[in-house]
Amino acid sequence: MKKVFGIAGLLFAVVVFTAVMSGQPDGSNTFLSAYNLENLAQRIGMFGILSVAAAFVIVTGGIDLSIGSVVCVAGCLLPWLLRDLGWSPFLALPAVLLLSAAIGLWHGLLVVGLRLQPFVVTLCGLLLYRGLMREFTKDQIMGFGDTAEGLRFLATGRVPVTDAFGIPVTAIALLVVAALTALLWNKTVAGRHLFATGRNEEAARFSGVATGRLTVLAYVACSLLAGFAGVLFVLYVNSAQASSAGSFYELYAIAGAVLGGVALRGGEGTVIGVLLGAALMQVLANAINLLGDSNRLEFAVVGAVILAGAAADEGVRRLFSRRR
Amino acid sequence: MTAPEAAAAATAVLLSARGIGKAFVGVQALQDVSLELRAGEVLALIGENGAGKSTLMKILAGVHQPDAGNLHLDGQPIALPTPAAALAAGIALIHQELNLCDNLTVAGALFLGRELRRGPFLRQRAMDQAAVTALARVGLRVEPRRLVGSLAPGQKQLLEIARALHGQARVLIMDEPTSSLTPGETERLFAVVRELRAQGVGIVYITHRMAEVQALADRVVVLRDGRLVAEIDGREATPERMVAMMVGRQLRGDRRVGHAPGEPVLEVAGLRTMAWPAHGVDLRLRAGEVVGIAGLLGSGRSELLRALFGADQALAGDIVCAGTRLAAHGPAAAAAAGLVLVPEDRKLQGLVLGMNVRENLSLPTLRSRGAWLDHGYEQDLAARAIRELGIATPHQDQVAAALSGGNQQKIVLGKWLAAAPKVLLLDEPTRGVDVGARAEIYARLHELAGQGLAILFVSSELEEVLLLADRVVVMHEGRLTGELRREQMSEQAILALATGMEVA
Amino acid sequence: MKRSTILPLFLLLAGCGGDKPAAGAGAAPKLAFVTNCVAGFWTVAQAGVEAAKASTGAEVSVQMPADGLAEQQTRILEDALAKGVHGIAVSPKDPANMTELLDKIAGRAVLITHDSDAPKSKRLCYIGVDNYEAGRMCGQLVKDALPSGGAVVIIVGTLDQDNARLRRQGLIDELLDRSLDNTRFDPQDAVLKGAKYEVRATYTDQFNHAGCKNIAQDVLGRWNDVGCLVGLFEYEPPLLLEAVEEARKVGQVKLVAFDEAEQTLRGVVAGKIHGTIVQNPYEYGRQSIELLARLVREQDPARRQALLPPGGILYIPARKLQKDNVQAFWDDLKQKTGKK
């Protein structure tokens, strides 16, 4: 828990700052309005799932740079299946998720079987899948027409709590994903083995842990979740263009996870930290849109805050280790 | 040496520490420690792990700053705020884990940080020539252009010493320099140490091995719980006396009474490994039997254990453990058949250092209750192992990395004992383990053998082999070259077989 | 550097060492139509090219750089020269840095630009929309949508591109009732208030579609009094509509669009988008090829000069689409692109 103090504090500070700054003369607050909180929760839902995906692989000591391209694959294929091929959503959704999982399996087998570096495998994946999708879609925008009306509830729906505020379905999806992931990581033998593998693969292997199988599993989980998020993104936007869908999302995903205390060297991380990290990224972007004269500074602010977060986190850790 | 010369040498105190104290976050690591190092002497520093040896050593080398007390060099007070300052003053620390970059050449490593240069360019040839001289001083004959990574551990050790001497070191602090050396390399190192002593270098020699103290030390200082408890003349240092001073009590150095072995539990036929692909090994182990594998480094001992356990794939061979045939198996299958390994490299292969004691102890035998991890089982297992093996840890949640070598080794042992093995393989079971924990581990192994566990261990320390084994098999270049029963065992007999000499 | 060394090599290989190539009176001119990316927009232009092919009898290859990089477009142009084409019509990706290359091409073949101009090069003619004028037309749509005035927020992919800057400036100048001057530039964070209209802010989404929708949501959350959102790039209006629909503010917040994305046209038909400005890529394709064919066939320099439009610029006017004329446009578009 100590590890998430830094990021939780930072998130709290940014939230308080934004809330204070966005108060209006008439007493209302643009940041704390039900409308804005709903939107924010919805985005955190989608990007949070991506960060959990990234965390799965980072925990094994690997990295997945292809997350954004898997989002692109899922985003381009779902409209194609529904509209151009006329598949039922009950067939199209599992097909897209299955393909995403297969991409993860392929990554895992290359990393474990051929002992290729995760960075290389997934960097090539990043280029390969987006390139293939651009060829496949001829760079055309893939729209649903009206074949996804019901399905879009997954991405744009709200479960009403009060008259003004409803919980976005994507936020619920993230909570479900996060809860399942937390259970897997903390409460199962496989989770313990996953973290042992990330900390010291050799020692885990010498303890009879099936390290290879677990690593493959992590890549499958990562791509499956990325594909699921891709489905949500395309339903959110209502269309996807291969050249831009999910572009650079791997960086948002990885930044969220790392910001939340998932160590790039592997074997460390908490689901709650990942959620906080992903939330911070979205709150920052939202704050810049709400408060700024223009959003030109978005990347600079995000970069500076992440750096500050990492430094603060390290500072907190040192403070604790000195006290011990 | 004439009497006045000897007197002058005796008074030529090179380095002295007075009243040194040091505390880390409330733990008093050193308290009022004073010692003197004279030019041309070997001062052995002994003590159990946690006694304060490494703290003292790091203070002498400028890594840590003392809270109390002061240092004098050549009679003048001196402050050593950084390792660089210590080096500049002529004090060099030779680390136990060798601090050399494998990708450099020998000359490059020797001159690292003080390269000869002309403007921005390296004077490669001049450095190569100077390297030959510097290496000759420690009796190391290798090409200056060879890569450090291709050197044997003993050669690397000598290179480190050459590096220190090349920096005009007059005080050498050596931290367990022989821990990864073969007997031959150890002999070479001893010769170099004696040579340096004759040249007037003062040497602080830290070790766990009593035999080395006897072979080298002019004086011995003993640390216990951060205090200097004894200082004795090297000639008076018997192993019994030193151990008693280190642990503060008498240890049972008892040899167990061998008992009748039971049914065969491990049968190995024609096992060939990558290390020596031409030779197969045949081996049979009975329940309750303790068998030591002796042999030189590189004789294929560790590879044999790793292949049995399935950590490496064997090239060929039959392995049957307690009725289960193991072929192309991994560690998981071996463990399931009752065959487990306490590996050689504790930090890399034995433990997940970043995990806590409980998690390490339960790693191989974790089980689920329904879908979830069985936390109750895990806690019971850890509590039992901590109690039975006497693991000194404040609580189960302590990170394994924070424990001493001996306690870490007990965790590795404990995690496999929880799997109720039939055959226990150990590779260097007490490397880097202090004498107290060592005795406890031996006692536990005796006890387990008495309960019918078959134990097969590899050790480079003959004392250990003689103490533990009912039977010794000796490996030489991938083959088992001989077998000695308990009554036939002696250091000479083992060494003869290990070096390939035929014995009658 | 690279271009200047590679280009002569290609020319040598192609074996055309002579002066400007000219097709013999009877032979079919070989022409190339080069776009700046792959897009639906260019599919329409291709239809125009096909129509011109039939009327002029020219051989035309249509080339679209798939990865949308200036590098790749350069390669396509060099290859076209190597194949010995007589005329090239190109939409230069990076006009400021391509002058040298374009001038070399102009020395070997007849060169015109379309869609996006390179005024500093030796191209003979530019065929395309006047983006500043299009921006002003867009402003007229906004005025029509908000007859009693109000605050407007602009969303655009980036302000690096010339067409984006000009469209935005035209829009601002129209709303603030300024004179016609396409050299003005108001910085992104300037305060822009006119008699009736206020341009509250300009946001860039860097072509990130989900990001565009997020920005629209944040704008709606930030200001209650914004009367109109304008999306200047093809993919943006559908996303703005998404955000406005989800906020249940259709009608309350007006939408004005650019280009003819399917969801944009649907929105106009349904009355949810007040109107959109469309270019005429079909005419880019048809007029470019027709002009090139005439230029290539004409050997005499003076008479060739006479074929060019005044000032070397042929504006194909943009059009305003609203509820009354959108269906006709859409049907025509479907027919030209061969979609039902």
Coordinates of C-alpha atoms in Angstrom, one line a residue, chain B residues 6-488:
Chain B
A6 CA 62.0 -6.9 13.3
A7 CA 61.2 -4.3 16.0
A8 CA 61.0 -1.5 13.5
A9 CA 58.7 -3.6 11.3
A10 CA 56.6 -4.5 14.2
T11 CA 56.1 -0.8 15.1
A12 CA 55.5 0.3 11.6
V13 CA 51.8 0.6 12.0
L14 CA 50.3 1.3 8.6
L15 CA 46.6 1.8 9.3
S16 CA 44.9 2.0 12.7
A17 CA 41.3 2.4 13.7
R18 CA 40.4 3.6 17.2
G19 CA 37.1 3.3 18.9
I20 CA 35.1 2.8 15.8
G21 CA 31.3 2.8 16.2
K22 CA 28.6 2.7 13.6
A23 CA 24.8 2.3 13.8
F24 CA 22.3 1.8 11.1
V25 CA 18.7 2.8 11.8
G26 CA 19.0 1.9 15.5
V27 CA 21.0 -1.2 15.0
Q28 CA 24.5 -1.0 16.5
A29 CA 26.6 -2.6 13.8
L30 CA 30.0 -1.8 15.4
Q31 CA 30.9 -0.6 18.9
D32 CA 34.3 0.6 20.1
V33 CA 36.4 -1.4 17.7
S34 CA 40.1 -0.7 17.6
L35 CA 42.6 -2.5 15.5
E36 CA 46.0 -1.9 14.0
L37 CA 47.4 -3.2 10.7
R38 CA 51.2 -3.2 10.3
A39 CA 53.1 -3.1 7.1
G40 CA 54.0 -6.6 5.9
E41 CA 51.4 -8.6 7.8
V42 CA 48.2 -10.5 7.1
L43 CA 45.5 -9.7 9.6
A44 CA 42.7 -12.2 9.5
L45 CA 39.3 -10.8 10.3
I46 CA 36.8 -13.4 11.3
G47 CA 33.3 -13.5 12.7
E48 CA 29.8 -14.8 11.9
N49 CA 27.7 -13.1 9.3
G50 CA 26.2 -10.0 11.0
A51 CA 29.2 -9.7 13.4
G52 CA 30.2 -6.4 11.7
K53 CA 33.0 -7.6 9.5
S54 CA 31.7 -6.0 6.3
T55 CA 30.8 -2.8 8.1
L56 CA 34.3 -2.5 9.4
M57 CA 35.7 -3.3 6.1
K58 CA 33.5 -0.7 4.4
I59 CA 34.6 2.0 6.9
L60 CA 38.2 1.2 6.2
A61 CA 37.6 1.5 2.5
G62 CA 35.7 4.8 2.7
V63 CA 32.3 3.3 1.8
H64 CA 30.7 4.1 5.2
Q65 CA 31.5 6.8 7.6
P66 CA 32.0 5.9 11.3
D67 CA 29.7 7.5 13.9
A68 CA 32.5 7.3 16.5
G69 CA 36.2 6.9 16.5
N70 CA 38.8 7.8 14.0
L71 CA 41.3 6.4 11.5
H72 CA 45.0 6.9 11.2
L73 CA 47.3 6.2 8.3
D74 CA 51.0 6.3 8.9
G75 CA 50.2 7.8 12.3
Q76 CA 48.4 10.7 10.8
P77 CA 44.6 11.1 11.3
I78 CA 42.8 10.6 8.0
A79 CA 39.2 11.0 6.8
L80 CA 37.9 8.7 4.1
P81 CA 34.7 10.4 2.9
T82 CA 34.5 8.3 -0.3
P83 CA 36.0 5.0 -1.8
A84 CA 37.9 7.2 -4.1
A85 CA 39.6 9.0 -1.2
A86 CA 40.5 5.6 0.3
L87 CA 42.0 4.5 -3.0
A88 CA 44.0 7.7 -3.2
A89 CA 45.3 7.1 0.3
G90 CA 46.4 3.6 -0.9
I91 CA 43.6 1.5 0.6
A92 CA 42.0 -0.9 -1.8
L93 CA 39.0 -3.2 -1.3
I94 CA 38.8 -6.5 -3.2
H95 CA 35.2 -7.4 -3.3
Q96 CA 33.9 -10.9 -2.8
E97 CA 31.7 -10.6 -5.8
L98 CA 34.2 -9.6 -8.4
N99 CA 33.6 -6.0 -9.7
L100 CA 35.0 -6.4 -13.2
C101 CA 33.3 -5.6 -16.4
D102 CA 33.3 -8.8 -18.5
N103 CA 33.3 -6.9 -21.7
L104 CA 36.6 -5.1 -21.2
T105 CA 40.0 -6.4 -22.0
V106 CA 42.3 -7.3 -19.2
A107 CA 44.4 -4.2 -19.8
G108 CA 41.2 -2.1 -20.1
A109 CA 39.9 -3.4 -16.7
L110 CA 43.3 -2.8 -15.1
F111 CA 43.4 0.8 -16.2
L112 CA 39.6 1.5 -15.8
G113 CA 39.2 5.0 -14.5
R114 CA 42.9 5.9 -14.9
E115 CA 43.5 5.2 -18.5
L116 CA 46.7 6.4 -20.1
R117 CA 45.7 8.9 -22.8
R118 CA 46.9 11.4 -25.2
G119 CA 44.3 14.1 -25.4
P120 CA 41.0 12.3 -25.8
F121 CA 42.7 9.2 -27.3
L122 CA 43.6 6.0 -25.4
R123 CA 47.2 5.0 -25.5
Q124 CA 46.3 1.3 -26.0
R125 CA 49.7 -0.1 -26.7
A126 CA 51.3 1.7 -23.7
M127 CA 48.6 0.3 -21.5
D128 CA 49.1 -3.2 -22.8
Q129 CA 52.8 -3.1 -22.0
A130 CA 52.2 -1.7 -18.5
A131 CA 49.6 -4.3 -18.0
V132 CA 52.1 -7.2 -18.5
T133 CA 54.3 -5.8 -15.7
A134 CA 51.4 -5.2 -13.4
L135 CA 50.0 -8.7 -14.0
A136 CA 53.4 -10.3 -13.5
R137 CA 53.4 -8.9 -9.9
V138 CA 50.5 -11.1 -9.0
G139 CA 51.7 -14.0 -11.1
L140 CA 48.9 -13.7 -13.7
R141 CA 50.1 -14.6 -17.2
V142 CA 47.4 -13.7 -19.6
E143 CA 47.3 -11.6 -22.8
P144 CA 46.4 -8.0 -22.0
R145 CA 44.0 -8.0 -24.9
R146 CA 42.0 -11.0 -23.6
L147 CA 38.4 -10.3 -22.5
V148 CA 37.9 -10.3 -18.8
G149 CA 34.8 -12.5 -19.3
S150 CA 37.0 -15.3 -20.6
L151 CA 39.0 -15.5 -17.4
A152 CA 38.5 -18.1 -14.7
P153 CA 37.3 -16.8 -11.3
G154 CA 40.7 -17.2 -9.8
Q155 CA 42.3 -15.2 -12.6
K156 CA 39.7 -12.5 -12.1
Q157 CA 40.6 -12.4 -8.4
L158 CA 44.2 -11.9 -9.3
L159 CA 43.3 -9.3 -11.8
E160 CA 41.4 -7.4 -9.1
I161 CA 44.5 -7.5 -6.9
A162 CA 46.7 -6.4 -9.7
R163 CA 44.3 -3.5 -10.3
A164 CA 44.5 -2.5 -6.6
L165 CA 48.3 -2.7 -6.5
H166 CA 48.6 -0.8 -9.7
G167 CA 46.8 2.0 -8.0
Q168 CA 49.7 2.0 -5.5
A169 CA 47.7 0.3 -2.8
R170 CA 49.6 -0.3 0.5
V171 CA 46.6 -1.7 2.3
L172 CA 44.6 -4.5 0.7
I173 CA 41.3 -5.5 2.1
M174 CA 40.2 -8.9 0.8
D175 CA 36.7 -10.1 1.4
E176 CA 36.4 -13.9 1.2
P177 CA 38.7 -13.9 -1.8
T178 CA 38.6 -17.7 -2.2
S179 CA 34.9 -18.2 -2.1
S180 CA 34.7 -18.9 -5.9
L181 CA 38.2 -20.3 -6.4
T182 CA 39.3 -23.9 -7.1
P183 CA 41.9 -25.4 -4.8
G184 CA 44.6 -24.8 -7.4
E185 CA 43.6 -21.2 -7.8
T186 CA 43.5 -20.8 -4.0
E187 CA 47.1 -22.0 -3.7
R188 CA 48.1 -19.4 -6.3
L189 CA 46.3 -16.7 -4.5
F190 CA 48.0 -17.7 -1.2
A191 CA 51.4 -17.5 -2.9
V192 CA 50.6 -14.0 -4.2
V193 CA 49.4 -12.9 -0.7
R194 CA 52.6 -14.1 0.9
E195 CA 54.6 -12.4 -1.8
L196 CA 52.8 -9.1 -1.2
R197 CA 53.3 -9.4 2.5
A198 CA 57.0 -9.8 1.9
Q199 CA 56.9 -6.6 -0.1
G200 CA 55.4 -4.7 2.8
V201 CA 51.8 -4.6 1.9
G202 CA 49.4 -4.7 4.8
I203 CA 46.5 -7.1 4.2
V204 CA 43.2 -7.4 5.9
Y205 CA 41.9 -10.9 5.1
I206 CA 38.3 -11.7 5.7
T207 CA 37.2 -15.3 5.6
H208 CA 35.0 -18.0 6.9
R209 CA 37.5 -20.8 6.3
M210 CA 39.6 -21.7 9.2
A211 CA 42.1 -23.5 7.1
E212 CA 42.9 -20.3 5.3
V213 CA 43.4 -18.4 8.6
Q214 CA 45.8 -21.0 9.7
A215 CA 47.7 -20.9 6.4
L216 CA 48.1 -17.2 6.1
A217 CA 47.3 -15.1 9.2
D218 CA 50.0 -13.4 11.3
R219 CA 47.3 -12.2 13.6
V220 CA 43.6 -12.9 14.0
V221 CA 40.9 -10.6 15.2
V222 CA 37.5 -11.9 16.0
L223 CA 34.3 -9.8 15.8
R224 CA 31.1 -10.8 17.5
D225 CA 27.9 -8.7 17.6
G226 CA 29.8 -5.6 16.5
R227 CA 32.6 -5.8 19.1
L228 CA 36.1 -7.0 18.9
V229 CA 36.1 -10.0 21.2
A230 CA 39.6 -11.4 20.8
E231 CA 42.9 -10.9 19.1
I232 CA 45.3 -13.8 18.9
D233 CA 48.5 -14.7 17.3
G234 CA 48.2 -16.6 14.0
R235 CA 50.2 -19.5 15.3
E236 CA 47.8 -20.0 18.2
A237 CA 44.7 -20.0 16.1
T238 CA 43.2 -23.5 16.1
P239 CA 39.8 -24.0 14.3
E240 CA 38.2 -25.0 17.6
R241 CA 39.4 -21.9 19.4
M242 CA 38.4 -19.6 16.6
V243 CA 34.9 -21.0 16.2
A244 CA 34.4 -20.9 19.9
M245 CA 35.3 -17.2 19.9
M246 CA 33.2 -16.4 16.9
V247 CA 30.0 -18.0 18.2
G248 CA 30.7 -17.5 21.9
R249 CA 29.9 -21.2 22.6
Q250 CA 31.2 -24.6 21.8
L251 CA 29.7 -26.2 18.7
R252 CA 29.1 -29.8 18.3
G253 CA 31.5 -30.7 15.5
D254 CA 30.2 -34.2 15.8
R255 CA 30.5 -36.8 13.2
R256 CA 27.3 -38.6 12.9
V257 CA 27.2 -42.3 13.3
G258 CA 26.4 -43.7 9.9
H259 CA 23.4 -46.0 9.9
A260 CA 22.2 -48.6 7.6
P261 CA 20.9 -47.3 4.3
G262 CA 17.5 -48.5 3.1
E263 CA 16.0 -49.2 -0.3
P264 CA 17.4 -47.5 -3.5
V265 CA 15.5 -44.3 -4.2
L266 CA 17.5 -42.8 -7.0
E267 CA 19.0 -44.8 -9.9
V268 CA 20.9 -43.0 -12.7
A269 CA 22.4 -44.7 -15.7
G270 CA 24.4 -43.2 -18.5
L271 CA 23.5 -39.6 -17.7
R272 CA 25.3 -37.2 -20.0
T273 CA 25.3 -33.4 -19.8
M274 CA 26.4 -30.6 -22.0
A275 CA 29.5 -30.0 -19.8
W276 CA 31.1 -33.4 -20.6
P277 CA 29.0 -34.9 -23.4
A278 CA 31.3 -37.8 -24.0
H279 CA 30.9 -39.4 -20.6
G280 CA 27.9 -40.9 -18.9
V281 CA 27.4 -41.1 -15.1
D282 CA 25.9 -44.0 -13.3
L283 CA 24.8 -43.5 -9.7
R284 CA 22.6 -45.2 -7.1
L285 CA 21.4 -43.6 -3.9
R286 CA 19.6 -45.4 -1.1
A287 CA 17.2 -44.0 1.4
G288 CA 18.9 -42.4 4.4
E289 CA 22.3 -42.2 2.6
V290 CA 24.3 -39.1 2.4
V291 CA 26.6 -39.0 -0.6
G292 CA 29.1 -36.3 -1.4
I293 CA 30.3 -35.5 -4.8
A294 CA 33.8 -34.1 -4.7
G295 CA 35.8 -32.8 -7.6
L296 CA 37.4 -29.8 -9.1
L297 CA 35.5 -26.8 -10.4
G298 CA 34.5 -27.7 -14.0
S299 CA 34.5 -31.4 -13.4
G300 CA 30.8 -31.5 -14.2
R301 CA 29.5 -31.8 -10.6
S302 CA 27.0 -29.0 -10.7
E303 CA 25.9 -29.9 -14.2
L304 CA 25.1 -33.4 -13.0
L305 CA 22.8 -32.1 -10.2
R306 CA 21.1 -29.6 -12.6
A307 CA 20.5 -32.3 -15.1
L308 CA 19.0 -34.6 -12.5
F309 CA 16.7 -31.8 -11.3
G310 CA 15.8 -30.9 -14.9
A311 CA 17.0 -27.4 -14.6
D312 CA 19.2 -28.2 -17.7
Q313 CA 18.2 -30.8 -20.2
A314 CA 20.4 -33.9 -20.1
L315 CA 21.7 -35.2 -23.4
A316 CA 21.0 -38.8 -22.6
G317 CA 20.5 -41.1 -19.6
D318 CA 18.0 -42.9 -17.4
I319 CA 16.8 -41.4 -14.2
V320 CA 14.4 -43.2 -11.9
C321 CA 13.5 -41.5 -8.7
A322 CA 11.4 -43.5 -6.2
G323 CA 9.8 -45.5 -9.0
T324 CA 9.1 -42.5 -11.3
R325 CA 11.1 -42.4 -14.5
L326 CA 12.2 -38.9 -15.4
A327 CA 13.0 -38.1 -19.0
A328 CA 13.1 -34.6 -20.6
H329 CA 11.7 -33.3 -17.4
G330 CA 11.6 -29.9 -15.8
P331 CA 12.1 -28.9 -12.2
A332 CA 8.3 -29.3 -11.6
A333 CA 8.3 -32.9 -12.7
A334 CA 11.4 -33.7 -10.7
A335 CA 9.9 -32.1 -7.6
A336 CA 6.7 -34.1 -8.1
A337 CA 8.7 -37.3 -8.2
G338 CA 10.4 -36.3 -4.9
L339 CA 13.7 -35.1 -6.3
V340 CA 14.6 -31.5 -5.4
L341 CA 17.6 -29.2 -5.6
V342 CA 19.1 -26.6 -3.4
P343 CA 21.0 -24.8 -6.1
E344 CA 24.5 -23.3 -6.1
D345 CA 23.6 -19.7 -6.7
R346 CA 21.3 -18.8 -3.8
K347 CA 20.6 -15.3 -4.9
L348 CA 20.0 -16.1 -8.6
Q349 CA 18.4 -19.5 -8.5
G350 CA 17.5 -20.3 -4.9
L351 CA 15.5 -17.3 -3.8
V352 CA 13.2 -14.6 -5.2
L353 CA 15.1 -12.0 -3.1
G354 CA 12.4 -9.4 -3.4
M355 CA 9.7 -11.6 -2.0
N356 CA 9.3 -12.2 1.7
V357 CA 10.3 -15.2 3.8
R358 CA 6.8 -16.8 3.7
E359 CA 6.4 -16.4 -0.1
N360 CA 9.8 -18.0 -0.7
L361 CA 9.1 -20.9 1.6
S362 CA 5.8 -21.7 0.0
L363 CA 6.7 -21.1 -3.6
P364 CA 7.1 -24.7 -4.8
T365 CA 4.3 -26.1 -2.8
L366 CA 1.6 -23.4 -2.9
R367 CA -1.8 -24.8 -3.2
S368 CA -5.3 -23.6 -3.8
R369 CA -8.4 -24.0 -1.8
G370 CA -11.1 -23.8 -4.5
A371 CA -9.9 -21.2 -6.9
W372 CA -7.9 -19.2 -4.3
L373 CA -4.6 -19.4 -2.7
D374 CA -4.6 -21.3 0.6
H375 CA -3.2 -18.6 2.9
G376 CA -3.7 -20.7 6.0
Y377 CA -1.6 -23.5 4.6
E378 CA 1.1 -21.0 3.5
Q379 CA 1.3 -19.4 7.0
D380 CA 1.5 -22.7 8.8
L381 CA 4.2 -24.0 6.4
A382 CA 6.3 -20.8 6.9
A383 CA 5.8 -20.9 10.7
R384 CA 6.9 -24.5 10.8
A385 CA 9.9 -24.0 8.7
I386 CA 11.1 -21.0 10.6
R387 CA 10.7 -23.0 13.8
E388 CA 12.3 -26.2 12.7
L389 CA 15.2 -24.7 10.8
G390 CA 15.8 -21.8 13.3
I391 CA 15.5 -19.1 10.6
A392 CA 16.3 -15.9 12.3
T393 CA 13.8 -13.4 10.9
P394 CA 11.7 -10.9 12.7
H395 CA 8.5 -12.1 11.0
Q396 CA 7.3 -14.0 7.9
D397 CA 6.9 -10.8 6.0
Q398 CA 10.6 -9.9 6.1
V399 CA 12.0 -9.5 2.6
A400 CA 14.4 -12.4 1.9
A401 CA 17.1 -10.1 0.6
A402 CA 17.4 -8.6 4.1
L403 CA 18.5 -11.9 5.8
S404 CA 22.0 -13.2 6.2
G405 CA 23.4 -15.9 3.9
G406 CA 22.8 -18.6 6.4
N407 CA 19.2 -17.7 7.0
Q408 CA 18.7 -17.4 3.2
Q409 CA 20.1 -20.9 2.8
K410 CA 17.8 -22.2 5.4
I411 CA 14.8 -20.8 3.5
V412 CA 15.9 -22.6 0.3
L413 CA 16.3 -25.8 2.3
G414 CA 13.0 -25.2 4.0
K415 CA 11.0 -24.6 0.9
W416 CA 12.0 -28.0 -0.5
L417 CA 11.6 -29.9 2.8
A418 CA 8.0 -28.7 2.7
A419 CA 7.6 -30.7 -0.5
A420 CA 8.5 -33.9 1.4
P421 CA 11.2 -35.0 -1.0
K422 CA 12.7 -38.5 -1.3
V423 CA 16.0 -37.2 -2.6
L424 CA 17.6 -33.9 -1.7
L425 CA 20.3 -32.5 -4.0
L426 CA 22.5 -29.7 -2.6
D427 CA 25.0 -27.7 -4.6
E428 CA 27.5 -26.1 -2.3
P429 CA 25.1 -26.2 0.7
T430 CA 27.1 -23.8 2.9
R431 CA 28.7 -21.4 0.6
G432 CA 28.7 -17.9 2.2
V433 CA 27.0 -19.4 5.3
D434 CA 28.5 -18.5 8.6
V435 CA 29.7 -21.1 11.1
G436 CA 26.7 -21.0 13.4
A437 CA 24.2 -21.5 10.6
R438 CA 26.5 -24.0 9.0
A439 CA 26.4 -26.3 12.1
E440 CA 22.7 -26.0 12.3
I441 CA 22.3 -27.0 8.6
Y442 CA 24.6 -30.0 9.1
A443 CA 22.6 -31.1 12.1
R444 CA 19.4 -30.8 10.2
L445 CA 20.7 -32.8 7.3
H446 CA 21.9 -35.5 9.7
E447 CA 18.5 -35.6 11.2
L448 CA 16.8 -35.8 7.8
A449 CA 19.0 -38.6 6.7
G450 CA 18.1 -40.4 9.9
Q451 CA 14.5 -40.1 8.8
G452 CA 15.2 -41.8 5.5
L453 CA 15.9 -38.9 3.2
A454 CA 18.6 -39.6 0.5
I455 CA 21.0 -36.7 0.2
L456 CA 23.4 -36.0 -2.7
F457 CA 25.6 -33.0 -2.3
V458 CA 28.4 -31.2 -4.1
S459 CA 31.0 -29.3 -2.1
S460 CA 34.3 -27.8 -2.8
E461 CA 35.2 -27.8 0.8
L462 CA 36.8 -31.1 1.8
E463 CA 36.1 -30.5 5.5
E464 CA 32.4 -30.4 4.7
V465 CA 32.6 -33.6 2.6
L466 CA 34.4 -35.4 5.3
L467 CA 32.0 -34.2 7.9
L468 CA 28.7 -35.0 6.2
A469 CA 29.2 -37.9 3.8
D470 CA 28.6 -41.6 4.3
R471 CA 30.1 -42.1 1.0
V472 CA 32.0 -39.9 -1.5
V473 CA 32.0 -40.2 -5.3
V474 CA 34.7 -38.2 -7.0
M475 CA 34.2 -36.6 -10.4
H476 CA 37.0 -35.8 -12.8
E477 CA 36.3 -34.4 -16.3
G478 CA 32.7 -35.6 -16.4
R479 CA 33.3 -39.1 -15.1
L480 CA 33.0 -40.7 -11.7
T481 CA 36.6 -41.6 -11.1
G482 CA 36.2 -43.2 -7.7
E483 CA 34.2 -43.9 -4.7
L484 CA 35.3 -43.9 -1.1
R485 CA 33.4 -45.3 1.8
R486 CA 33.4 -43.6 5.1
E487 CA 36.4 -45.5 6.5
Q488 CA 38.4 -44.8 3.3

